[in-house]
CSV table of C-alpha atoms in Angstrom, one decimal:
chain,number,residue,atom,x,y,z
A,951,UNK,CA,-19.4,5.7,16.7
A,952,UNK,CA,-20.1,8.2,13.5
A,953,UNK,CA,-20.1,6.3,10.3
A,954,UNK,CA,-19.3,8.4,6.8
A,955,UNK,CA,-20.0,6.3,3.9
A,956,UNK,CA,-19.0,7.3,0.4
A,957,UNK,CA,-22.1,9.1,-0.7
A,958,UNK,CA,-22.4,11.3,2.4
A,959,UNK,CA,-18.7,12.6,1.8
A,960,UNK,CA,-19.0,15.9,-0.5
A,961,UNK,CA,-15.7,16.6,-2.5
A,962,UNK,CA,-14.2,20.0,-1.3
A,963,UNK,CA,-10.9,21.9,-1.6
A,964,UNK,CA,-8.0,21.5,1.1
A,965,UNK,CA,-8.5,25.2,1.5
A,966,UNK,CA,-11.7,24.6,3.0
A,967,UNK,CA,-10.3,22.7,6.1
A,968,UNK,CA,-8.9,24.8,9.0
A,969,UNK,CA,-5.2,24.4,7.8
A,970,UNK,CA,-2.6,26.6,8.5
A,971,UNK,CA,-1.2,28.9,5.7
A,972,UNK,CA,2.0,27.0,5.3
A,973,UNK,CA,0.7,23.8,5.0
A,974,UNK,CA,-1.9,25.0,2.5
A,975,UNK,CA,1.3,26.3,0.5
A,976,UNK,CA,3.1,23.0,0.6
A,977,UNK,CA,-0.2,21.2,-0.4
A,978,UNK,CA,-0.6,23.6,-3.3
A,979,UNK,CA,3.2,23.3,-4.4
A,980,UNK,CA,2.7,19.7,-4.7
A,981,UNK,CA,-0.7,20.3,-6.6
A,982,UNK,CA,-2.9,18.6,-3.9
A,983,UNK,CA,-6.0,20.6,-4.5
A,984,UNK,CA,-9.3,18.5,-4.3
A,985,UNK,CA,-9.5,15.7,-1.5
A,986,UNK,CA,-10.3,12.3,-2.3
A,987,UNK,CA,-13.1,11.0,-0.6
A,988,UNK,CA,-11.3,9.2,2.2
A,989,UNK,CA,-9.4,12.3,2.8
A,990,UNK,CA,-12.5,14.2,2.9
A,991,UNK,CA,-14.0,11.9,5.2
A,992,UNK,CA,-11.0,11.5,7.5
A,993,UNK,CA,-9.2,14.9,7.7
A,994,UNK,CA,-12.1,16.9,9.6
A,995,UNK,CA,-12.6,14.8,12.7
A,996,UNK,CA,-9.0,14.2,12.7
A,997,UNK,CA,-8.4,17.9,12.9
A,998,UNK,CA,-10.7,17.9,15.6
A,999,UNK,CA,-9.0,15.6,17.8
A,1000,UNK,CA,-11.0,12.8,17.4
A,1001,UNK,CA,-10.1,9.0,16.8
A,1002,UNK,CA,-10.7,7.9,13.3
A,1003,UNK,CA,-11.4,4.3,11.9
A,1004,UNK,CA,-11.2,4.1,8.3
A,1005,UNK,CA,-11.6,1.1,5.3
A,1006,UNK,CA,-11.0,1.9,2.0
A,1007,UNK,CA,-9.4,0.3,-0.9
A,1008,UNK,CA,-5.9,0.9,-1.7
A,1009,UNK,CA,-4.7,3.7,-3.8
A,1010,UNK,CA,-7.6,6.2,-2.3
A,1011,UNK,CA,-5.1,8.6,-0.8
A,1012,UNK,CA,-5.2,7.3,2.9
A,1013,UNK,CA,-1.7,8.4,3.6
A,1014,UNK,CA,-2.4,12.0,3.4
A,1015,UNK,CA,-5.6,11.6,5.3
A,1016,UNK,CA,-3.5,10.9,8.3
A,1017,UNK,CA,-0.3,12.9,7.4
A,1018,UNK,CA,-2.0,16.3,6.9
A,1019,UNK,CA,-3.6,16.3,10.7
A,1020,UNK,CA,0.0,15.3,11.8
A,1021,UNK,CA,1.6,18.4,10.2
A,1022,UNK,CA,-1.1,20.6,11.4
A,1023,UNK,CA,-0.7,19.3,14.9
A,1024,UNK,CA,3.0,20.0,14.8
A,1025,UNK,CA,2.4,23.2,13.8
A,1026,UNK,CA,0.7,24.0,16.9
A,1027,UNK,CA,3.0,21.9,19.5
A,1028,UNK,CA,6.3,23.3,20.9
A,1029,UNK,CA,9.1,21.0,22.0
A,1030,UNK,CA,11.6,18.5,20.5
A,1031,UNK,CA,10.9,14.9,20.6
A,1032,UNK,CA,8.5,12.4,18.8
A,1033,UNK,CA,4.8,13.8,19.0
A,1034,UNK,CA,3.3,11.3,16.0
A,1035,UNK,CA,4.1,7.7,15.3
A,1036,UNK,CA,3.2,5.9,12.2
A,1037,UNK,CA,3.3,2.0,12.3
A,1038,UNK,CA,3.4,0.1,9.0
A,1039,UNK,CA,3.9,-3.3,7.6
A,1040,UNK,CA,6.7,-2.9,5.5
A,1041,UNK,CA,10.0,-1.0,4.8
A,1042,UNK,CA,8.9,0.1,1.3
A,1043,UNK,CA,5.7,1.7,2.4
A,1044,UNK,CA,7.3,3.3,5.4
A,1045,UNK,CA,9.8,5.1,3.1
A,1046,UNK,CA,6.9,6.3,0.9
A,1047,UNK,CA,5.4,7.6,3.8
A,1048,UNK,CA,8.4,9.3,4.9
A,1049,UNK,CA,8.8,10.7,1.5
A,1050,UNK,CA,5.3,12.0,1.6
A,1051,UNK,CA,5.7,13.8,4.9
A,1052,UNK,CA,9.0,15.4,3.7
A,1053,UNK,CA,7.0,16.7,0.7
A,1054,UNK,CA,4.1,18.4,2.7
A,1055,UNK,CA,5.9,19.4,5.9
A,1056,UNK,CA,5.3,23.0,6.8
A,1057,UNK,CA,9.4,23.4,7.8
A,1058,UNK,CA,12.6,21.4,7.7
A,1059,UNK,CA,12.5,21.5,11.6
A,1060,UNK,CA,9.8,19.0,11.4
A,1061,UNK,CA,12.2,16.1,11.4
A,1062,UNK,CA,11.1,12.5,10.7
A,1063,UNK,CA,12.9,9.5,11.6
A,1064,UNK,CA,12.7,6.3,9.4
A,1065,UNK,CA,12.5,3.2,11.8
A,1066,UNK,CA,12.8,0.2,9.9
A,1067,UNK,CA,14.9,-3.1,9.6
A,1068,UNK,CA,17.1,-3.9,6.7
A,1069,UNK,CA,18.8,-0.4,6.5
A,1070,UNK,CA,21.6,0.9,8.6
A,1071,UNK,CA,20.5,2.0,12.2
A,1072,UNK,CA,22.8,5.2,12.0
A,1073,UNK,CA,20.9,7.4,10.3
A,1074,UNK,CA,17.6,6.4,11.9
A,1075,UNK,CA,19.3,6.9,15.7
A,1076,UNK,CA,20.7,10.2,14.4
A,1077,UNK,CA,17.4,11.3,13.3
A,1078,UNK,CA,15.9,10.7,16.6
A,1079,UNK,CA,18.8,12.1,18.5
A,1080,UNK,CA,18.3,15.4,16.6
A,1081,UNK,CA,14.7,15.5,18.0
A,1082,UNK,CA,12.5,13.9,15.2
A,1083,UNK,CA,9.0,15.1,15.6
A,1084,UNK,CA,7.6,12.1,13.7
A,1085,UNK,CA,8.7,8.3,13.7
A,1086,UNK,CA,7.7,6.2,10.7
A,1087,UNK,CA,8.4,2.8,11.8
A,1088,UNK,CA,7.9,-1.0,11.3
A,1089,UNK,CA,7.0,-2.8,14.6
A,1090,UNK,CA,10.2,-5.0,14.6
A,1091,UNK,CA,12.7,-2.5,14.5
A,1092,UNK,CA,10.8,0.1,16.6
A,1093,UNK,CA,10.4,-2.5,19.3
A,1094,UNK,CA,14.0,-3.2,19.1
A,1095,UNK,CA,15.0,0.3,19.9
A,1096,UNK,CA,12.5,0.4,22.9
A,1097,UNK,CA,14.0,-2.7,24.4
A,1098,UNK,CA,17.6,-0.9,23.9
A,1099,UNK,CA,16.4,2.2,25.3
A,1100,UNK,CA,17.3,4.2,22.0
A,1101,UNK,CA,13.9,5.8,21.8
A,1102,UNK,CA,11.1,7.4,23.9
A,1103,UNK,CA,7.4,7.4,23.1
A,1104,UNK,CA,6.1,9.2,26.0
A,1105,UNK,CA,5.2,12.4,24.2
A,1106,UNK,CA,3.2,10.8,21.3
A,1107,UNK,CA,0.1,12.8,20.8
A,1108,UNK,CA,-1.1,10.9,17.3
A,1109,UNK,CA,-0.6,7.0,16.7
A,1110,UNK,CA,-1.4,5.8,13.3
A,1111,UNK,CA,-1.9,2.4,12.7
A,1112,UNK,CA,-1.9,1.9,8.9
A,1113,UNK,CA,-2.9,-1.1,6.6
A,1114,UNK,CA,-3.6,-2.8,10.1
A,1115,UNK,CA,-4.9,-6.0,8.1
A,1116,UNK,CA,-1.5,-6.5,6.7
A,1117,UNK,CA,0.1,-5.9,9.9
A,1118,UNK,CA,-2.0,-8.7,11.6
A,1119,UNK,CA,-1.4,-11.1,8.6
A,1120,UNK,CA,2.3,-10.7,9.4
A,1121,UNK,CA,2.3,-11.6,12.9
A,1122,UNK,CA,2.6,-8.0,14.2
A,1123,UNK,CA,-0.2,-7.9,16.9
A,1124,UNK,CA,2.0,-8.8,19.9
A,1125,UNK,CA,4.8,-6.1,19.0
A,1126,UNK,CA,2.1,-3.5,18.2
A,1127,UNK,CA,0.2,-4.3,21.9
A,1128,UNK,CA,3.9,-4.0,23.3
A,1129,UNK,CA,4.6,-0.6,21.7
A,1130,UNK,CA,1.2,0.8,22.3
A,1131,UNK,CA,1.7,-0.1,26.1
A,1132,UNK,CA,4.5,2.4,26.1
A,1133,UNK,CA,2.7,5.3,24.6
A,1134,UNK,CA,0.6,7.8,26.9
A,1135,UNK,CA,-3.0,6.5,27.6
A,1136,UNK,CA,-4.5,10.0,26.4
A,1137,UNK,CA,-3.7,10.3,22.7
A,1138,UNK,CA,-5.2,10.4,19.3
A,1139,UNK,CA,-5.3,7.3,17.5
A,1140,UNK,CA,-6.2,6.7,13.6
A,1141,UNK,CA,-6.5,3.3,12.1
A,1142,UNK,CA,-6.6,2.5,8.5
A,1143,UNK,CA,-7.3,-1.1,6.9
A,1144,UNK,CA,-8.6,-2.4,3.6
A,1145,UNK,CA,-10.9,-4.9,5.5
A,1146,UNK,CA,-12.7,-4.9,9.0
A,1147,UNK,CA,-12.6,-8.5,9.5
A,1148,UNK,CA,-12.4,-10.2,13.1
A,1149,UNK,CA,-8.8,-9.4,14.2
A,1150,UNK,CA,-9.0,-5.8,13.0
A,1151,UNK,CA,-12.2,-5.3,14.9
A,1152,UNK,CA,-10.1,-6.2,17.8
A,1153,UNK,CA,-7.6,-3.8,17.4
A,1154,UNK,CA,-10.2,-1.0,16.9
A,1155,UNK,CA,-11.8,-2.1,20.1
A,1156,UNK,CA,-8.9,-2.1,22.0
A,1157,UNK,CA,-7.3,1.1,20.7
A,1158,UNK,CA,-9.7,3.5,19.6
A,1159,UNK,CA,-12.0,5.6,21.8
A,1160,UNK,CA,-15.4,6.3,20.1
A,1161,UNK,CA,-14.1,6.9,16.4
A,1162,UNK,CA,-15.0,8.5,13.3
A,1163,UNK,CA,-15.9,5.5,11.2
A,1164,UNK,CA,-15.1,6.3,7.4
A,1165,UNK,CA,-16.1,3.5,4.8
A,1166,UNK,CA,-15.5,4.4,1.2
A,1167,UNK,CA,-16.9,1.9,-1.1
A,1168,UNK,CA,-16.6,-1.7,-1.0
A,1169,UNK,CA,-13.4,-2.7,0.7
A,1170,UNK,CA,-13.5,-6.0,-0.7
A,1171,UNK,CA,-14.1,-5.2,-4.4
A,1172,UNK,CA,-11.8,-3.9,-7.3
A,1173,UNK,CA,-12.1,-0.4,-8.2
A,1174,UNK,CA,-14.8,0.2,-10.8
A,1175,UNK,CA,-12.3,2.1,-13.2
A,1176,UNK,CA,-10.2,-1.2,-13.6
A,1177,UNK,CA,-10.8,-3.3,-16.7
A,1178,UNK,CA,-10.7,-7.1,-15.5
A,1179,UNK,CA,-9.7,-9.8,-18.0
A,1180,UNK,CA,-9.1,-13.4,-17.5
A,1181,UNK,CA,-7.1,-15.7,-19.8
A,1182,UNK,CA,-7.4,-19.4,-19.8
A,1183,UNK,CA,-3.9,-20.6,-20.8
A,1184,UNK,CA,-1.8,-23.6,-20.6
A,1185,UNK,CA,1.0,-23.0,-18.0
A,1186,UNK,CA,3.6,-23.2,-20.4
A,1187,UNK,CA,2.0,-20.6,-22.8
A,1188,UNK,CA,1.9,-18.0,-20.1
A,1189,UNK,CA,5.3,-16.2,-20.8
A,1190,UNK,CA,4.1,-16.0,-24.4
A,1191,UNK,CA,1.0,-14.5,-23.6
A,1192,UNK,CA,2.5,-11.9,-21.2
A,1193,UNK,CA,4.9,-10.8,-24.2
A,1194,UNK,CA,2.1,-10.4,-26.3
A,1195,UNK,CA,0.3,-8.2,-23.9
A,1196,UNK,CA,3.4,-6.1,-23.4
A,1197,UNK,CA,3.6,-5.7,-27.4
A,1198,UNK,CA,-0.1,-5.1,-27.8
A,1199,UNK,CA,-0.5,-2.2,-25.1
A,1200,UNK,CA,1.3,0.5,-23.6
A,1201,UNK,CA,2.4,1.7,-20.3
A,1202,UNK,CA,4.0,0.1,-17.3
A,1203,UNK,CA,3.5,-3.7,-16.2
A,1204,UNK,CA,3.3,-5.1,-12.6
A,1205,UNK,CA,3.4,-8.9,-13.0
A,1206,UNK,CA,2.6,-11.1,-9.9
A,1207,UNK,CA,4.0,-14.4,-9.2
A,1208,UNK,CA,4.0,-17.0,-6.9
A,1209,UNK,CA,7.4,-17.7,-5.9
A,1210,UNK,CA,10.8,-15.9,-5.6
A,1211,UNK,CA,12.1,-18.4,-8.2
A,1212,UNK,CA,9.1,-17.7,-10.3
A,1213,UNK,CA,9.8,-14.1,-10.3
A,1214,UNK,CA,13.4,-14.4,-11.3
A,1215,UNK,CA,12.5,-16.7,-14.2
A,1216,UNK,CA,9.8,-14.6,-15.6
A,1217,UNK,CA,12.0,-11.4,-15.4
A,1218,UNK,CA,15.1,-13.3,-16.9
A,1219,UNK,CA,13.1,-14.6,-20.0
A,1220,UNK,CA,11.4,-11.1,-20.5
A,1221,UNK,CA,15.1,-9.6,-20.5
A,1222,UNK,CA,16.2,-12.0,-23.0
A,1223,UNK,CA,13.3,-11.1,-25.3
A,1224,UNK,CA,14.2,-7.6,-25.0
A,1225,UNK,CA,11.9,-6.1,-22.7
A,1226,UNK,CA,13.1,-3.9,-19.6
A,1227,UNK,CA,12.2,-5.9,-16.5
A,1228,UNK,CA,13.4,-6.1,-13.0
A,1229,UNK,CA,12.0,-8.2,-10.1
A,1230,UNK,CA,11.3,-7.7,-6.3
A,1231,UNK,CA,11.1,-10.6,-3.7
A,1232,UNK,CA,12.3,-11.7,-0.3
A,1233,UNK,CA,15.7,-13.1,-1.4
A,1234,UNK,CA,16.6,-10.0,-2.9
A,1235,UNK,CA,18.6,-7.4,-0.6
A,1236,UNK,CA,16.9,-4.3,0.6
A,1237,UNK,CA,19.1,-2.0,-1.4
A,1238,UNK,CA,18.3,-4.3,-4.9
A,1239,UNK,CA,14.3,-4.0,-3.8
A,1240,UNK,CA,14.8,-0.4,-3.2
A,1241,UNK,CA,16.9,0.0,-6.7
A,1242,UNK,CA,14.2,-2.1,-8.4
A,1243,UNK,CA,11.1,-0.2,-6.9
A,1244,UNK,CA,12.9,3.2,-7.9
A,1245,UNK,CA,13.8,2.2,-11.4
A,1246,UNK,CA,10.1,0.8,-12.1
A,1247,UNK,CA,8.6,4.0,-10.4
A,1248,UNK,CA,10.9,6.3,-12.7
A,1249,UNK,CA,10.2,4.4,-15.9
A,1250,UNK,CA,13.8,3.0,-16.4
A,1251,UNK,CA,12.0,-0.4,-16.3
A,1252,UNK,CA,8.7,-1.1,-18.0
A,1253,UNK,CA,8.1,-4.4,-15.9
A,1254,UNK,CA,8.4,-5.2,-12.2
A,1255,UNK,CA,7.8,-8.9,-11.4
A,1256,UNK,CA,6.9,-9.3,-7.9
A,1257,UNK,CA,5.8,-11.7,-5.2
A,1258,UNK,CA,3.0,-10.9,-2.9
A,1259,UNK,CA,5.0,-10.6,0.1
A,1260,UNK,CA,7.6,-8.3,-1.4
A,1261,UNK,CA,4.8,-6.1,-2.9
A,1262,UNK,CA,3.1,-5.3,0.1
A,1263,UNK,CA,3.1,-1.6,0.5
A,1264,UNK,CA,4.0,-0.8,-3.1
A,1265,UNK,CA,2.7,2.3,-4.1
A,1266,UNK,CA,3.7,3.3,-7.6
A,1267,UNK,CA,1.7,5.9,-9.5
A,1268,UNK,CA,0.5,5.3,-13.0
A,1269,UNK,CA,0.8,1.6,-13.3
A,1270,UNK,CA,-1.1,0.8,-16.4
A,1271,UNK,CA,-1.6,-3.0,-16.2
A,1272,UNK,CA,-1.6,-5.5,-13.3
A,1273,UNK,CA,-0.9,-9.2,-14.4
A,1274,UNK,CA,-1.7,-12.1,-12.1
A,1275,UNK,CA,0.8,-14.5,-13.9
A,1276,UNK,CA,0.0,-16.8,-11.1
A,1277,UNK,CA,-3.3,-17.1,-9.6
A,1278,UNK,CA,-3.9,-15.3,-6.3
A,1279,UNK,CA,-4.4,-17.7,-3.3
A,1280,UNK,CA,-7.4,-15.8,-2.0
A,1281,UNK,CA,-10.1,-13.1,-3.3
A,1282,UNK,CA,-8.5,-10.9,-1.0
A,1283,UNK,CA,-5.3,-11.1,-2.7
A,1284,UNK,CA,-6.9,-10.6,-5.9
A,1285,UNK,CA,-8.2,-7.2,-4.7
A,1286,UNK,CA,-4.7,-5.9,-3.3
A,1287,UNK,CA,-2.8,-6.9,-6.6
A,1288,UNK,CA,-5.5,-5.4,-8.8
A,1289,UNK,CA,-5.7,-2.4,-6.6
A,1290,UNK,CA,-2.0,-1.3,-7.7
A,1291,UNK,CA,-3.5,0.0,-10.9
A,1292,UNK,CA,-6.5,2.4,-11.4
A,1293,UNK,CA,-5.5,4.6,-8.4
A,1294,UNK,CA,-6.8,7.8,-7.9
A,1295,UNK,CA,-9.6,7.4,-10.4
A,1296,UNK,CA,-7.2,6.6,-13.4
A,1297,UNK,CA,-8.0,3.9,-15.6
A,1298,UNK,CA,-6.4,0.8,-15.4
A,1299,UNK,CA,-6.3,-3.0,-16.8
A,1300,UNK,CA,-5.9,-6.1,-14.8
A,1301,UNK,CA,-5.4,-9.5,-16.6
A,1302,UNK,CA,-5.4,-12.9,-14.8
A,1303,UNK,CA,-3.9,-16.0,-16.2
A,1304,UNK,CA,-5.8,-19.4,-15.4
A,1305,UNK,CA,-4.8,-22.8,-16.3
A,1306,UNK,CA,-7.9,-25.3,-17.5
A,1307,UNK,CA,-7.5,-26.8,-13.9
A,1308,UNK,CA,-8.0,-23.4,-12.1
A,1309,UNK,CA,-11.4,-22.5,-13.7
A,1310,UNK,CA,-13.3,-23.5,-10.3
A,1311,UNK,CA,-10.7,-21.2,-8.4
A,1312,UNK,CA,-11.2,-18.4,-10.7
A,1313,UNK,CA,-15.0,-18.7,-10.3
A,1314,UNK,CA,-14.9,-18.5,-6.7
A,1315,UNK,CA,-13.0,-15.5,-6.8
A,1316,UNK,CA,-15.7,-13.8,-9.1
A,1317,UNK,CA,-18.5,-15.2,-6.5
A,1318,UNK,CA,-16.7,-13.8,-3.6
A,1319,UNK,CA,-16.2,-10.6,-4.9
A,1320,UNK,CA,-19.5,-10.2,-6.9
A,1321,UNK,CA,-17.6,-9.4,-10.1
A,1322,UNK,CA,-17.5,-10.6,-13.7
A,1323,UNK,CA,-14.2,-10.7,-15.7
A,1324,UNK,CA,-14.1,-10.6,-19.3
A,1325,UNK,CA,-13.1,-13.8,-20.3
A,1326,UNK,CA,-10.7,-15.0,-23.2
A,1327,UNK,CA,-9.5,-18.4,-24.0
A,1328,UNK,CA,-6.1,-19.1,-25.8
A,1329,UNK,CA,-6.7,-21.7,-28.3
A,1330,UNK,CA,-3.5,-22.4,-29.7
A,1331,UNK,CA,0.2,-21.6,-29.6
A,1332,UNK,CA,-0.7,-18.8,-31.6
A,1333,UNK,CA,-1.3,-16.2,-29.0
A,1334,UNK,CA,-2.5,-13.5,-31.4
A,1335,UNK,CA,-5.5,-15.5,-32.0
A,1336,UNK,CA,-7.5,-15.1,-28.7
A,1337,UNK,CA,-11.3,-15.9,-28.6
A,1338,UNK,CA,-14.0,-14.5,-25.9
A,1339,UNK,CA,-15.1,-17.2,-23.9
């Protein structure tokens, strides 16, 4: 296994890779010029046909790191039918990958089929019947199509397993195994994860053959360009503190809460106070979730209130501020939440609200991640008067 660390990957230009003129033109049209470190590390071995195992923080450009080799492979491969399969944990992430592929594909004959639950089957099956070259799927719906013999995967040349750690957390390991069993044994596999803990290592051992190992920075640590703050605040003052931050700072806010009911409550109170807010959680329909995500990403809502499960795979550019309205359960959840801001080297701010009884939980997160947050204590009902702790 070849390991490439962050300091061994030099920045370059996409034009220095062995890419077709058509693909380079699409990248230029989308203003993609300089690869991120994870792209610079992953693309060359993938273009050579090697398996890749990459760990990197969220927001580092992993999607383009595997879409470019897929598009290039399609340029050189004749015939209809699926030649590449991307498996992802959530509908939202799959839809974003589909959109990214369409933006850089060399021509419209490179059809993509989105195969996910929660959306109508008809358009998904129609894309497959039209000879989709790429299938972007969540494991549950794809396995359903396989059982009903509605899709064939015997022509797959590249398999991508994206956000493997999240797919395993969500219980998809058996489905991944059953899907992989239907694929050609001779294929290229690209595996991406935020962490490389036990179950992910097992997946890598099972599906990858002598992979190029790409490791970009610390995978269990927030990006250095994110300013970390914590506010010790009584639970009944959290809403007031959130509204104070909204008034004091500019840009969009992604607010994480623990429960669906909490997401609804926080969003409703913000709207009543005159803020443009919407929410995303598991009890909302797929259409409602899509609409909320779209309105937030397009700036029509400044605030998106989300639960952890619903927020998996949210990839919205230019989130200025992440707020942990409720404390995350684990240090890894903290990293994933905070990683929604400060993407692609932009500056971001992450604020964590913690009650007096949660001091030890906060210190545990700081110790686990080897970080130190700037601490403030909200001393009274007057939120404006905050003292550094």
